[in-house]
PDB file of C-alpha atoms in Angstrom:
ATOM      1  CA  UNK A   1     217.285 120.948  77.686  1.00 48.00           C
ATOM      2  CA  UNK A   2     219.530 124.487  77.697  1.00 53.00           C
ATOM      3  CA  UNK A   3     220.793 122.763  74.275  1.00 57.00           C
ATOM      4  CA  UNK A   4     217.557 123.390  72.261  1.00 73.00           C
ATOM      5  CA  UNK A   5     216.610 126.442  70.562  1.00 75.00           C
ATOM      6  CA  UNK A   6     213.002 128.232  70.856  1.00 81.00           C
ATOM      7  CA  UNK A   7     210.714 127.891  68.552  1.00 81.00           C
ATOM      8  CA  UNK A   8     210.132 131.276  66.635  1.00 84.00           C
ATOM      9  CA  UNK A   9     207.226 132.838  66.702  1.00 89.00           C
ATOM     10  CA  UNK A  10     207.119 133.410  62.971  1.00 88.00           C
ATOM     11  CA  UNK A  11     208.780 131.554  59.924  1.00 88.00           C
ATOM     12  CA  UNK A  12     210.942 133.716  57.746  1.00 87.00           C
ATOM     13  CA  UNK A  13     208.112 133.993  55.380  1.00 90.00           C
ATOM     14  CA  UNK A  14     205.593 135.517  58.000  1.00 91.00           C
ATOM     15  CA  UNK A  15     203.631 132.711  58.681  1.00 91.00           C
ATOM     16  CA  UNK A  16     202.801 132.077  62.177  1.00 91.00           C
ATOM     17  CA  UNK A  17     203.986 129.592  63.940  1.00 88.00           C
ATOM     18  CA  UNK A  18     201.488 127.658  66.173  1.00 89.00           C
ATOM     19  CA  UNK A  19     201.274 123.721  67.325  1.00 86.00           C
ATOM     20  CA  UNK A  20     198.620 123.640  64.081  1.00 90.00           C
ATOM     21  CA  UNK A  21     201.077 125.014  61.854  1.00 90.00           C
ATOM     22  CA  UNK A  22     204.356 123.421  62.439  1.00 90.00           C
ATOM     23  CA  UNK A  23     205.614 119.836  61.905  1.00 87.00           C
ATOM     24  CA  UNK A  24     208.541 117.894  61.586  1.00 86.00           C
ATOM     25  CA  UNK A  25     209.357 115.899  58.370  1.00 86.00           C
ATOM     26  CA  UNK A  26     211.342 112.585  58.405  1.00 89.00           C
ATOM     27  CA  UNK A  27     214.750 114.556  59.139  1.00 90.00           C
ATOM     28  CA  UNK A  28     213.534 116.216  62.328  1.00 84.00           C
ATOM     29  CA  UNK A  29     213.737 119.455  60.895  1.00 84.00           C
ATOM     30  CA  UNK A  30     210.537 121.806  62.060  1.00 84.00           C
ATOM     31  CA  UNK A  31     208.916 123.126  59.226  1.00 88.00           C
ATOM     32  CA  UNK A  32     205.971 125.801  58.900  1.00 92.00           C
ATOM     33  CA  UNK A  33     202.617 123.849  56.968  1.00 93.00           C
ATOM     34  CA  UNK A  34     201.846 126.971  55.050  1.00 93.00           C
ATOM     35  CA  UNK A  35     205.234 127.694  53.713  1.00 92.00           C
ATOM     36  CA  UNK A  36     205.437 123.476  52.699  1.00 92.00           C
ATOM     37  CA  UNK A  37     201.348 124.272  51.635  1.00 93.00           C
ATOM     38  CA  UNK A  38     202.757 126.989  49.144  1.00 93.00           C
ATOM     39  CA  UNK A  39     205.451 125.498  47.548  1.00 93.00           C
ATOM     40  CA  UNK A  40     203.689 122.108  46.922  1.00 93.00           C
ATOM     41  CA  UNK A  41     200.959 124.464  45.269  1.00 92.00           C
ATOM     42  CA  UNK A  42     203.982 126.411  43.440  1.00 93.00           C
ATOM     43  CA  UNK A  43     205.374 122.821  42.215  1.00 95.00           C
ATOM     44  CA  UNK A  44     201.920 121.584  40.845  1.00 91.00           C
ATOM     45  CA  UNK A  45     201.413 125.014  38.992  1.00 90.00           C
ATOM     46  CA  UNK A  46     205.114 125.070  37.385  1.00 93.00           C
ATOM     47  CA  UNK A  47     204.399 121.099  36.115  1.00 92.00           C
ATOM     48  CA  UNK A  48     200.611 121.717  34.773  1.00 89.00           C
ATOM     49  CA  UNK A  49     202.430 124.765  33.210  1.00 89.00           C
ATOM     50  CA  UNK A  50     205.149 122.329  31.891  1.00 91.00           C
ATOM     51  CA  UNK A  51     203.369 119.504  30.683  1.00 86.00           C
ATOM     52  CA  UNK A  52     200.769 121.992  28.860  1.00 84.00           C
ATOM     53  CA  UNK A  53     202.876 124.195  27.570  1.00 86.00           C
ATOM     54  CA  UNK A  54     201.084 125.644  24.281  1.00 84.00           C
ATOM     55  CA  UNK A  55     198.206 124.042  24.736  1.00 80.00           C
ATOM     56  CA  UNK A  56     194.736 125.903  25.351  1.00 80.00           C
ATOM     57  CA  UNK A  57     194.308 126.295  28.912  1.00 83.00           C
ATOM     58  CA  UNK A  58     191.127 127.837  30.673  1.00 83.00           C
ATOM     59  CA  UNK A  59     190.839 129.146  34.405  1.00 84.00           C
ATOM     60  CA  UNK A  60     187.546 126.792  35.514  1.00 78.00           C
ATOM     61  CA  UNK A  61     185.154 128.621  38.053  1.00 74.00           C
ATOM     62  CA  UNK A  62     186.848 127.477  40.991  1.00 77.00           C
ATOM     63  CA  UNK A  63     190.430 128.345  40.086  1.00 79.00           C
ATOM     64  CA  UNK A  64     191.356 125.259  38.526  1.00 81.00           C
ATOM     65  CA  UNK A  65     193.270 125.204  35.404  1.00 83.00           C
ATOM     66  CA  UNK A  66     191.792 123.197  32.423  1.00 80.00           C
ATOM     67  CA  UNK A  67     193.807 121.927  29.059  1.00 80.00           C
ATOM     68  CA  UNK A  68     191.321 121.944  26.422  1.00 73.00           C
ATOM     69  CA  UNK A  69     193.804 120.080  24.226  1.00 73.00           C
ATOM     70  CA  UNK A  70     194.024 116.931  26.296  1.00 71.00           C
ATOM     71  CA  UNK A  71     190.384 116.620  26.711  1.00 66.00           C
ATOM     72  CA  UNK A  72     188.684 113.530  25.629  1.00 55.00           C
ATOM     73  CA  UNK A  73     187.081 115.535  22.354  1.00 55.00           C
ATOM     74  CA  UNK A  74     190.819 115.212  20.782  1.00 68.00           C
ATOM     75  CA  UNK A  75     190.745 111.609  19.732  1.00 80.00           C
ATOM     76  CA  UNK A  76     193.254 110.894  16.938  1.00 85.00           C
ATOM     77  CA  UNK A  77     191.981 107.527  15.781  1.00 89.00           C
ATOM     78  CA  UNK A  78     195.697 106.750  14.031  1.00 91.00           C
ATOM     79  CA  UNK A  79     198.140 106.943  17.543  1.00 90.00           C
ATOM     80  CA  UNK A  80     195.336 104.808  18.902  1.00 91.00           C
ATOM     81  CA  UNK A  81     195.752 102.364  16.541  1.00 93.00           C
ATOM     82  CA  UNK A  82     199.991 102.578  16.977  1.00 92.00           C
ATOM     83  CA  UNK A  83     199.341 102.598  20.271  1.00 92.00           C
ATOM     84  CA  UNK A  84     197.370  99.569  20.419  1.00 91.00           C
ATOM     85  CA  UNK A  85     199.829  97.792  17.489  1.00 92.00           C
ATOM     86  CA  UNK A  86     202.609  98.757  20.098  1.00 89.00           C
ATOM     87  CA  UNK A  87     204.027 101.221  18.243  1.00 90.00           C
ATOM     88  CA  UNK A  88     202.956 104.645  19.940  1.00 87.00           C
ATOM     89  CA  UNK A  89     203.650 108.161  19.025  1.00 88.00           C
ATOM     90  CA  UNK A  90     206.177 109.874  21.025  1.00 87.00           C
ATOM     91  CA  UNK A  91     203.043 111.725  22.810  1.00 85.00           C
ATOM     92  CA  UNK A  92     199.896 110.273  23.306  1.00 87.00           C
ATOM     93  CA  UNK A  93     197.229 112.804  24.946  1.00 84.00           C
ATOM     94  CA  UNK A  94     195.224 111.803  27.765  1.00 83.00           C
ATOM     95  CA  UNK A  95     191.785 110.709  26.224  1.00 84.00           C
ATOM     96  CA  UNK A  96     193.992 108.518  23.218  1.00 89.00           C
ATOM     97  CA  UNK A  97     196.156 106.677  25.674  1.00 91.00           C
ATOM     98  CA  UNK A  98     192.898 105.919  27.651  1.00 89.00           C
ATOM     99  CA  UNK A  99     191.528 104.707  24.428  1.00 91.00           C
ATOM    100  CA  UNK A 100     194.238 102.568  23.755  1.00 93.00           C
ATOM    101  CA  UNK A 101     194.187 100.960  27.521  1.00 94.00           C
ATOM    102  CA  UNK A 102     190.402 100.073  26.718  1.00 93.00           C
ATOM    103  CA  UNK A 103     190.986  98.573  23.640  1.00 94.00           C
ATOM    104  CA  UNK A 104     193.978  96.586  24.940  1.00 95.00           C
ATOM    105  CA  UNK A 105     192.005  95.353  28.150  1.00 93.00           C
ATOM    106  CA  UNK A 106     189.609  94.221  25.954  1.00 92.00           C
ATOM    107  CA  UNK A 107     191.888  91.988  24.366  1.00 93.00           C
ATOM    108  CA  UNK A 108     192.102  90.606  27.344  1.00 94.00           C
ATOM    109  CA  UNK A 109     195.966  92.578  28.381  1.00 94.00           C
ATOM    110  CA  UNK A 110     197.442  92.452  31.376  1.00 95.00           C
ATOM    111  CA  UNK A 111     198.349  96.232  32.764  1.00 95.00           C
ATOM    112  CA  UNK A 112     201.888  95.044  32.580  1.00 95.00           C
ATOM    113  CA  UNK A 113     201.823  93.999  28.958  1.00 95.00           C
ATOM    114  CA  UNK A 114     199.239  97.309  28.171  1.00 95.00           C
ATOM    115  CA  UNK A 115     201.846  99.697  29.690  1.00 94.00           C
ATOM    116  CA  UNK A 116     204.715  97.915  27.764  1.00 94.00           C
ATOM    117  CA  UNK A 117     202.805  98.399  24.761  1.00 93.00           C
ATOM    118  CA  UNK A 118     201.721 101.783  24.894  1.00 93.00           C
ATOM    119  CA  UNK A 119     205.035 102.944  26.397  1.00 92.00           C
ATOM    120  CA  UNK A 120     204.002 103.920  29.983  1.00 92.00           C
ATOM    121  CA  UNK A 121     203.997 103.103  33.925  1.00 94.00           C
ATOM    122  CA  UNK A 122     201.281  99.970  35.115  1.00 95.00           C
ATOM    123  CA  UNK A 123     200.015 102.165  37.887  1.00 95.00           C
ATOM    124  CA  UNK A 124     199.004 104.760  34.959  1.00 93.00           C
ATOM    125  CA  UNK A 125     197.292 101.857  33.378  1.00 95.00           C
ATOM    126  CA  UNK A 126     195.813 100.890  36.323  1.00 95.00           C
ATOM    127  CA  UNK A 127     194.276 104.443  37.199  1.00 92.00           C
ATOM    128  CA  UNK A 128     192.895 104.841  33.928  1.00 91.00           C
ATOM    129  CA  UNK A 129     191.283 101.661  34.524  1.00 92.00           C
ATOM    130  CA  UNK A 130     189.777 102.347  37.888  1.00 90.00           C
ATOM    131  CA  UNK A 131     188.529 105.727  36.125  1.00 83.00           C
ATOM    132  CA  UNK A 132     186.989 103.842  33.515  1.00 79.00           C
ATOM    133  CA  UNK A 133     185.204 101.393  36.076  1.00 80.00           C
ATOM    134  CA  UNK A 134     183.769 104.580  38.170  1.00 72.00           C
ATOM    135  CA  UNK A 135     182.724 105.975  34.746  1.00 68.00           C
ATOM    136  CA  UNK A 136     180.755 103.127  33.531  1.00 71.00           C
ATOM    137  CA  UNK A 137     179.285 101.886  37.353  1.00 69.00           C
ATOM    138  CA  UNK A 138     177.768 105.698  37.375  1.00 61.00           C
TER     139      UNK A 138
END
Protein backbone atom coordinates (compact mmCIF):
# COMPACT_ATOMS: atom_id res chain seq x y z
CA UNK A 1 0.00 0.00 0.00
CA UNK A 2 3.39 2.46 -0.07
CA UNK A 3 1.91 3.06 -3.77
CA UNK A 4 -1.12 5.20 -2.67
CA UNK A 5 -1.12 8.74 -1.92
CA UNK A 6 -2.79 10.41 1.35
CA UNK A 7 -5.72 11.85 1.25
CA UNK A 8 -5.39 15.74 1.76
CA UNK A 9 -6.75 17.29 4.34
CA UNK A 10 -8.28 20.04 2.25
CA UNK A 11 -9.36 20.26 -1.53
CA UNK A 12 -7.71 23.00 -3.48
CA UNK A 13 -10.77 25.03 -3.02
CA UNK A 14 -10.69 24.93 0.92
CA UNK A 15 -13.19 22.58 1.53
CA UNK A 16 -12.50 20.04 4.06
CA UNK A 17 -12.01 16.87 3.42
CA UNK A 18 -13.77 14.31 5.72
CA UNK A 19 -15.31 10.56 5.04
CA UNK A 20 -18.82 12.83 4.68
CA UNK A 21 -17.36 14.96 2.19
CA UNK A 22 -15.43 12.94 -0.24
CA UNK A 23 -16.49 10.32 -2.83
CA UNK A 24 -15.41 8.63 -5.73
CA UNK A 25 -17.27 8.96 -9.12
CA UNK A 26 -17.39 6.10 -11.72
CA UNK A 27 -13.57 6.75 -12.71
CA UNK A 28 -12.18 6.24 -9.22
CA UNK A 29 -11.12 9.62 -8.98
CA UNK A 30 -11.81 11.13 -5.19
CA UNK A 31 -13.68 14.11 -5.41
CA UNK A 32 -14.72 16.77 -2.61
CA UNK A 33 -19.04 16.86 -2.41
CA UNK A 34 -18.98 20.57 -1.89
CA UNK A 35 -16.74 21.52 -4.69
CA UNK A 36 -19.11 18.84 -7.15
CA UNK A 37 -22.25 20.63 -4.82
CA UNK A 38 -21.03 24.10 -6.26
CA UNK A 39 -20.50 23.58 -9.64
CA UNK A 40 -23.74 21.55 -10.23
CA UNK A 41 -25.38 24.75 -8.55
CA UNK A 42 -23.04 27.00 -10.93
CA UNK A 43 -24.32 24.79 -14.06
CA UNK A 44 -28.12 25.10 -13.15
CA UNK A 45 -27.68 28.98 -12.64
CA UNK A 46 -25.66 29.54 -16.08
CA UNK A 47 -28.70 27.32 -18.00
CA UNK A 48 -31.83 29.11 -16.11
CA UNK A 49 -29.72 32.21 -17.10
CA UNK A 50 -29.50 30.78 -20.70
CA UNK A 51 -32.76 29.55 -21.42
CA UNK A 52 -34.32 32.94 -19.88
CA UNK A 53 -32.28 35.18 -21.22
CA UNK A 54 -34.42 38.56 -21.57
CA UNK A 55 -37.13 37.39 -20.02
CA UNK A 56 -38.51 38.91 -16.60
CA UNK A 57 -36.99 37.07 -13.88
CA UNK A 58 -37.78 37.60 -10.05
CA UNK A 59 -35.63 36.35 -6.96
CA UNK A 60 -38.71 34.26 -5.01
CA UNK A 61 -38.42 34.42 -1.09
CA UNK A 62 -36.36 31.51 -0.78
CA UNK A 63 -33.70 32.29 -3.38
CA UNK A 64 -35.23 30.73 -6.21
CA UNK A 65 -35.29 32.36 -9.49
CA UNK A 66 -38.74 32.82 -11.21
CA UNK A 67 -39.42 33.65 -15.20
CA UNK A 68 -42.47 35.60 -15.23
CA UNK A 69 -42.55 35.18 -19.01
CA UNK A 70 -42.96 31.43 -19.09
CA UNK A 71 -45.62 31.40 -16.55
CA UNK A 72 -48.88 29.87 -17.35
CA UNK A 73 -50.61 33.65 -17.58
CA UNK A 74 -48.73 33.89 -21.18
CA UNK A 75 -51.02 31.74 -23.23
CA UNK A 76 -50.80 32.59 -26.96
CA UNK A 77 -53.91 30.84 -28.19
CA UNK A 78 -52.35 30.84 -32.07
CA UNK A 79 -48.82 28.52 -31.36
CA UNK A 80 -51.31 26.38 -29.49
CA UNK A 81 -53.28 25.88 -32.24
CA UNK A 82 -49.83 25.24 -34.67
CA UNK A 83 -48.78 23.31 -32.13
CA UNK A 84 -51.64 21.11 -31.94
CA UNK A 85 -52.04 21.22 -36.14
CA UNK A 86 -48.30 20.01 -35.92
CA UNK A 87 -46.91 22.89 -37.06
CA UNK A 88 -45.26 24.65 -33.91
CA UNK A 89 -43.45 27.86 -33.56
CA UNK A 90 -39.82 27.64 -33.27
CA UNK A 91 -40.42 28.38 -29.33
CA UNK A 92 -43.23 27.34 -27.51
CA UNK A 93 -43.22 28.64 -23.70
CA UNK A 94 -43.89 26.39 -20.98
CA UNK A 95 -47.68 26.92 -20.13
CA UNK A 96 -48.50 26.78 -24.37
CA UNK A 97 -46.66 23.56 -24.96
CA UNK A 98 -48.53 22.17 -21.86
CA UNK A 99 -51.62 23.38 -23.49
CA UNK A 100 -50.97 21.79 -26.56
CA UNK A 101 -50.04 18.23 -24.76
CA UNK A 102 -53.65 18.51 -23.13
CA UNK A 103 -55.37 19.16 -26.07
CA UNK A 104 -53.52 16.44 -28.01
CA UNK A 105 -54.10 13.76 -25.15
CA UNK A 106 -57.44 14.53 -25.42
CA UNK A 107 -57.57 13.48 -28.82
CA UNK A 108 -56.71 10.54 -27.61
CA UNK A 109 -52.40 10.95 -28.71
CA UNK A 110 -49.99 8.82 -27.82
CA UNK A 111 -46.83 10.80 -26.03
CA UNK A 112 -44.87 9.54 -28.95
CA UNK A 113 -47.10 10.96 -31.64
CA UNK A 114 -47.77 14.35 -29.12
CA UNK A 115 -43.98 14.94 -28.92
CA UNK A 116 -43.61 14.37 -32.75
CA UNK A 117 -46.18 16.84 -33.22
CA UNK A 118 -45.27 19.53 -31.07
CA UNK A 119 -41.56 19.09 -31.84
CA UNK A 120 -40.19 17.77 -28.48
CA UNK A 121 -38.77 14.71 -26.28
CA UNK A 122 -41.75 11.89 -24.98
CA UNK A 123 -40.34 12.05 -21.50
CA UNK A 124 -41.18 16.00 -21.67
CA UNK A 125 -44.60 14.93 -22.71
CA UNK A 126 -44.80 12.55 -20.24
CA UNK A 127 -43.81 14.98 -17.25
CA UNK A 128 -46.15 17.47 -18.27
CA UNK A 129 -48.62 14.84 -18.09
CA UNK A 130 -47.85 13.49 -14.68
CA UNK A 131 -47.94 17.36 -13.64
CA UNK A 132 -51.21 17.70 -15.04
CA UNK A 133 -52.54 14.44 -13.20
CA UNK A 134 -51.08 15.82 -9.65
CA UNK A 135 -52.76 19.14 -10.60
CA UNK A 136 -56.17 17.92 -11.21
CA UNK A 137 -56.09 14.79 -8.29
CA UNK A 138 -55.36 17.94 -5.76
Amino acid sequence: MDHLRPIPEHCHRGHRLDDTNLFYNCNGTLLCRSCRHDIERAYRHRKFAQKHAGHDVTQVSDNRRHCRTCRTADLDEVAVERATAGDPPAHLNTAERAAAVFQLTSKGLTNAAIAQRIRCHPRTVYAIRQRNRAQTAT
